[in-house]
Tab-separated table of C-alpha atoms in Angstrom:
chain	number	residue	atom	x	y	z
L	1	MET	CA	19.688	-4.185	-7.274
L	2	THR	CA	17.479	-3.462	-10.276
L	3	SER	CA	16.072	-0.093	-11.223
L	4	LEU	CA	13.882	1.399	-13.885
L	5	PRO	CA	15.908	2.371	-16.966
L	6	SER	CA	16.345	6.034	-17.830
L	7	THR	CA	14.303	5.465	-20.991
L	8	SER	CA	11.273	4.281	-18.993
L	9	PRO	CA	8.006	5.996	-20.010
L	10	VAL	CA	6.860	5.932	-16.368
L	11	PRO	CA	6.609	9.461	-14.870
L	12	VAL	CA	9.462	10.524	-12.581
L	13	TYR	CA	7.089	10.961	-9.642
L	14	ASP	CA	5.811	7.380	-9.963
L	15	ARG	CA	9.316	5.977	-10.250
L	16	ILE	CA	10.609	7.748	-7.145
L	17	LYS	CA	7.375	7.044	-5.273
L	18	ALA	CA	7.856	3.319	-5.935
L	19	MET	CA	11.393	3.537	-4.565
L	20	ALA	CA	10.143	5.233	-1.405
L	21	THR	CA	7.098	2.991	-0.911
L	22	THR	CA	9.118	-0.214	-1.157
L	23	PHE	CA	12.212	1.130	0.632
L	24	ARG	CA	14.403	0.836	-2.436
L	25	LEU	CA	15.444	4.153	-0.910
L	26	ARG	CA	16.479	2.760	2.461
L	27	PRO	CA	15.157	3.966	5.841
L	28	GLY	CA	17.064	6.960	7.178
L	29	GLU	CA	19.028	7.317	3.943
L	30	ARG	CA	19.663	10.840	2.720
L	31	VAL	CA	18.297	11.358	-0.788
L	32	ASN	CA	20.928	12.605	-3.211
L	33	GLU	CA	18.899	14.674	-5.659
L	34	LEU	CA	21.675	14.927	-8.229
L	35	GLU	CA	22.438	11.198	-8.149
L	36	LEU	CA	18.742	10.341	-8.399
L	37	ALA	CA	18.366	12.597	-11.447
L	38	ARG	CA	21.389	10.938	-13.045
L	39	GLN	CA	20.047	7.457	-12.298
L	40	LEU	CA	16.652	8.285	-13.812
L	41	GLY	CA	18.134	10.113	-16.793
L	42	VAL	CA	16.285	13.377	-16.142
L	43	SER	CA	17.083	16.904	-14.979
L	44	ARG	CA	16.949	17.900	-11.317
L	45	THR	CA	13.739	19.911	-11.723
L	46	PRO	CA	11.265	16.990	-12.074
L	47	VAL	CA	13.149	15.118	-9.346
L	48	ARG	CA	12.850	18.064	-6.962
L	49	GLU	CA	9.143	18.440	-7.740
L	50	ALA	CA	8.572	14.726	-7.161
L	51	LEU	CA	10.484	14.760	-3.871
L	52	ASN	CA	8.360	17.667	-2.624
L	53	ARG	CA	5.161	15.730	-3.340
L	54	ILE	CA	6.444	12.481	-1.887
L	55	ALA	CA	7.590	14.228	1.300
L	56	ALA	CA	4.137	15.791	1.681
L	57	GLU	CA	2.679	12.272	1.447
L	58	GLY	CA	4.780	11.063	4.372
L	59	PHE	CA	7.405	8.930	2.621
L	60	LEU	CA	10.310	11.344	3.045
L	61	VAL	CA	11.363	13.709	5.815
L	62	ALA	CA	12.271	17.226	4.683
L	63	THR	CA	14.918	19.135	6.648
L	64	PRO	CA	15.484	22.835	5.838
L	65	ASN	CA	18.785	23.402	4.031
L	66	ARG	CA	19.592	19.677	4.171
L	67	GLY	CA	17.166	18.093	1.728
L	68	TYR	CA	15.337	14.838	2.272
L	69	THR	CA	15.837	11.620	4.177
L	70	VAL	CA	13.769	8.457	3.811
L	71	ARG	CA	11.109	7.809	6.462
L	72	PRO	CA	12.062	5.361	9.194
L	73	LEU	CA	10.742	1.829	9.391
L	74	ASP	CA	9.881	1.404	13.055
L	75	ALA	CA	7.281	-0.319	15.197
L	76	ARG	CA	5.921	2.878	16.727
L	77	GLN	CA	5.120	4.385	13.351
L	78	LEU	CA	3.505	1.150	12.163
L	79	MET	CA	1.324	1.027	15.263
L	80	ALA	CA	0.225	4.614	14.620
L	81	LEU	CA	-0.650	3.814	10.999
L	82	TYR	CA	-2.665	0.733	11.930
L	83	GLU	CA	-4.516	2.709	14.598
L	84	TYR	CA	-5.320	5.377	12.014
L	85	ARG	CA	-6.374	2.716	9.517
L	86	ALA	CA	-8.783	1.136	12.009
L	87	THR	CA	-10.431	4.485	12.749
L	88	VAL	CA	-10.857	5.307	9.057
L	89	GLU	CA	-12.105	1.896	7.931
L	90	LEU	CA	-14.611	1.495	10.761
L	91	GLY	CA	-16.087	4.794	9.638
L	92	VAL	CA	-16.073	3.572	6.043
L	93	VAL	CA	-18.073	0.402	6.714
L	94	ARG	CA	-20.589	2.292	8.848
L	95	LEU	CA	-21.298	4.646	5.950
L	96	VAL	CA	-21.308	1.833	3.383
L	97	CYS	CA	-24.026	0.061	5.393
L	98	ALA	CA	-26.110	3.220	5.232
L	99	ARG	CA	-25.374	4.454	1.722
L	100	ALA	CA	-24.347	1.681	-0.675
L	101	SER	CA	-27.000	0.286	-2.997
L	102	ASP	CA	-27.909	-3.398	-2.978
L	103	GLN	CA	-26.534	-3.690	-6.511
L	104	ALA	CA	-23.205	-2.125	-5.552
L	105	LEU	CA	-22.832	-4.597	-2.695
L	106	ALA	CA	-23.837	-7.490	-4.955
L	107	ASP	CA	-21.129	-6.422	-7.416
L	108	LEU	CA	-18.630	-6.251	-4.562
L	109	ALA	CA	-19.626	-9.736	-3.411
L	110	ALA	CA	-19.150	-11.102	-6.925
L	111	SER	CA	-15.680	-9.569	-7.121
L	112	VAL	CA	-14.469	-11.340	-3.964
L	113	ALA	CA	-16.235	-14.671	-4.484
L	114	GLY	CA	-13.875	-17.552	-5.049
L	115	SER	CA	-10.715	-15.539	-4.516
L	116	ARG	CA	-7.689	-17.678	-3.777
L	117	ASP	CA	-6.375	-17.668	-0.205
L	118	GLU	CA	-3.275	-19.841	-0.624
L	119	ILE	CA	0.077	-18.164	-1.192
L	120	ASP	CA	2.885	-20.274	-2.640
L	121	THR	CA	5.359	-17.601	-3.757
L	122	ASP	CA	6.464	-14.098	-2.823
L	123	ALA	CA	4.963	-12.794	-6.061
L	124	GLN	CA	1.581	-14.292	-5.130
L	125	ALA	CA	1.849	-12.565	-1.752
L	126	LEU	CA	2.273	-9.274	-3.590
L	127	ASP	CA	-0.686	-10.009	-5.880
L	128	LEU	CA	-2.843	-10.782	-2.838
L	129	LEU	CA	-1.700	-7.576	-1.184
L	130	TRP	CA	-2.636	-5.471	-4.208
L	131	ARG	CA	-6.035	-7.192	-4.448
L	132	ASP	CA	-6.587	-6.430	-0.780
L	133	GLU	CA	-5.678	-2.780	-1.302
L	134	ALA	CA	-8.056	-2.575	-4.267
L	135	PHE	CA	-10.867	-4.081	-2.167
L	136	HIS	CA	-10.439	-1.535	0.615
L	137	GLU	CA	-10.256	1.386	-1.817
L	138	ARG	CA	-13.388	0.161	-3.598
L	139	LEU	CA	-15.123	-0.170	-0.244
L	140	ALA	CA	-14.130	3.387	0.635
L	141	GLY	CA	-15.636	4.546	-2.649
L	142	LEU	CA	-18.992	3.051	-1.653
L	143	ALA	CA	-19.042	5.273	1.441
L	144	GLY	CA	-19.834	8.204	-0.838
L	145	ASN	CA	-17.059	10.446	0.477
L	146	PRO	CA	-13.927	10.919	-1.653
L	147	GLU	CA	-11.884	11.894	1.408
L	148	PHE	CA	-12.154	8.316	2.640
L	149	VAL	CA	-10.779	7.018	-0.664
L	150	ARG	CA	-7.788	9.335	-0.419
L	151	SER	CA	-7.156	8.356	3.196
L	152	VAL	CA	-7.390	4.616	2.542
L	153	ARG	CA	-5.099	4.864	-0.494
L	154	SER	CA	-2.526	6.837	1.510
L	155	ILE	CA	-2.588	4.318	4.365
L	156	ASN	CA	-2.316	1.394	1.943
L	157	GLU	CA	0.789	2.880	0.348
L	158	ARG	CA	2.471	3.620	3.678
L	159	ILE	CA	1.947	0.122	5.113
L	160	ARG	CA	2.465	-1.772	1.841
L	161	PHE	CA	6.003	-2.896	2.602
L	162	PRO	CA	5.395	-4.326	6.114
L	163	ARG	CA	2.135	-5.920	4.978
L	164	TRP	CA	3.938	-7.709	2.155
L	165	ILE	CA	6.575	-8.914	4.621
L	166	ASP	CA	3.757	-10.179	6.851
L	167	LEU	CA	1.934	-11.991	4.055
L	168	LYS	CA	4.953	-13.781	2.690
L	169	ALA	CA	6.109	-14.793	6.182
L	170	ARG	CA	2.727	-16.229	7.188
L	171	ARG	CA	1.559	-17.858	3.963
L	172	SER	CA	-0.057	-20.851	5.645
L	173	GLN	CA	-2.050	-18.624	8.024
L	174	THR	CA	-3.422	-16.254	5.408
L	175	ARG	CA	-7.197	-16.132	5.223
L	176	ASN	CA	-9.400	-14.022	3.004
L	177	ASP	CA	-11.777	-12.109	5.289
L	178	HIS	CA	-13.407	-10.128	2.504
L	179	PRO	CA	-16.403	-12.433	1.814
L	180	ASP	CA	-17.446	-12.303	5.492
L	181	ILE	CA	-17.130	-8.522	5.514
L	182	VAL	CA	-19.247	-8.198	2.370
L	183	ARG	CA	-21.945	-10.517	3.727
L	184	ALA	CA	-22.235	-8.383	6.857
L	185	LEU	CA	-22.481	-5.280	4.671
L	186	GLN	CA	-25.252	-6.859	2.619
L	187	ALA	CA	-27.106	-7.609	5.862
L	188	ARG	CA	-26.635	-3.932	6.847
L	189	ASP	CA	-25.297	-5.190	10.177
L	190	VAL	CA	-23.072	-2.329	11.335
L	191	ALA	CA	-21.933	-3.991	14.573
L	192	ALA	CA	-20.992	-7.226	12.815
L	193	VAL	CA	-19.114	-5.596	9.958
L	194	GLN	CA	-17.196	-3.284	12.286
L	195	ALA	CA	-16.183	-6.272	14.422
L	196	LEU	CA	-15.010	-8.148	11.325
L	197	MET	CA	-13.082	-5.151	10.036
L	198	SER	CA	-11.414	-4.667	13.418
L	199	GLN	CA	-10.311	-8.303	13.442
L	200	HIS	CA	-9.093	-7.993	9.846
L	201	ILE	CA	-6.851	-5.052	10.766
L	202	ASP	CA	-5.850	-5.976	14.318
L	203	LYS	CA	-4.457	-9.404	13.470
L	204	HIS	CA	-1.279	-7.709	12.235
L	205	LEU	CA	-0.637	-5.745	15.427
L	206	ASP	CA	0.628	-8.614	17.580
L	207	HIS	CA	3.860	-8.910	15.641
L	208	VAL	CA	4.687	-5.363	14.546
L	209	VAL	CA	8.157	-5.528	16.126
L	210	GLU	CA	8.905	-8.783	14.288
L	211	LEU	CA	7.647	-7.218	11.051
L	212	THR	CA	10.035	-4.311	11.496
L	213	ARG	CA	13.008	-6.618	11.997
L	214	ALA	CA	12.015	-8.794	9.049
L	215	GLY	CA	11.545	-5.667	6.953
L	216	TYR	CA	15.091	-4.500	7.577
L	217	ALA	CA	16.407	-7.955	6.719
L	218	GLU	CA	14.503	-7.870	3.414
L	219	ILE	CA	15.693	-4.357	2.585
L	220	TYR	CA	19.355	-5.233	3.020
L	221	MET	CA	19.175	-8.726	1.508
L	222	GLY	CA	17.574	-8.150	-1.877
L	223	ASN	CA	14.234	-6.356	-1.469
L	224	ALA	CA	12.162	-8.432	-3.869
L	225	LEU	CA	9.153	-6.165	-3.319
L	226	ALA	CA	11.005	-3.284	-4.961
L	227	ASP	CA	11.841	-5.529	-7.926
L	228	TYR	CA	8.206	-6.632	-8.307
L	229	ALA	CA	6.878	-3.089	-7.982
L	230	GLU	CA	9.306	-1.743	-10.581
L	231	SER	CA	8.365	-4.561	-12.962
L	232	ARG	CA	4.710	-3.621	-12.577
L	233	LEU	CA	5.499	0.015	-13.292
L	234	LEU	CA	7.360	-0.944	-16.446
L	235	GLU	CA	4.445	-3.097	-17.588
L	236	ALA	CA	1.993	-0.278	-16.925
L	237	GLY	CA	4.185	2.270	-18.685
L	238	ALA	CA	4.577	0.053	-21.731
L	239	ALA	CA	0.855	-0.649	-22.019
L	240	PRO	CA	-1.059	1.346	-24.649
L	241	ALA	CA	-3.322	4.051	-23.328
L	242	ALA	CA	-7.012	3.211	-23.170
L	243	SER	CA	-9.039	4.843	-25.901
């Protein structure tokens, strides 16, 4: 198992959040605050503050006088998250049809044109996943309501691990739906774009139980997603700040 070094410039919150998002901290595991502080090379105070935030975001379960345990990875919770995602994103595309400018939609179309569908490696599956998350957050921004952006980002983070498992397991079946969605938005066809978005989200629901099982296997047999995510954090932390 790899982990970010104690000298990492990445904030403590981001480092622990990555562990929780990718299940480096395993489902149902009790979080040892003192051990986590030692591992990260920091005092307990920033760790405690980070754990409070991360619990509020739904990645940890807080129990009075007992601390924190990691959220479960189970089919029922995944179904609830996908149901929530569908409700939010159907509202997003309805508002985008009504509010987004033609230029904003043209820019969105240009950003998805020619994107690569094929996935040959696990790392490419992760890259595709992060591009997909960025697309949906950008789309939410075009709805003109910052609450949608926050909701979509939160959902993306909470389903990131099972979605990566899904993508890497079904490489040959992966298809980029984004160009079709953008074309329907440009036509201001609310019914069409909502149907496309529903299909885009619902195609994962048929095998939620299998995703859960595969997720546990990944967690206990290497968890490459955690390695990739930590590498990205290190790269971001080492990059010079934009002037």
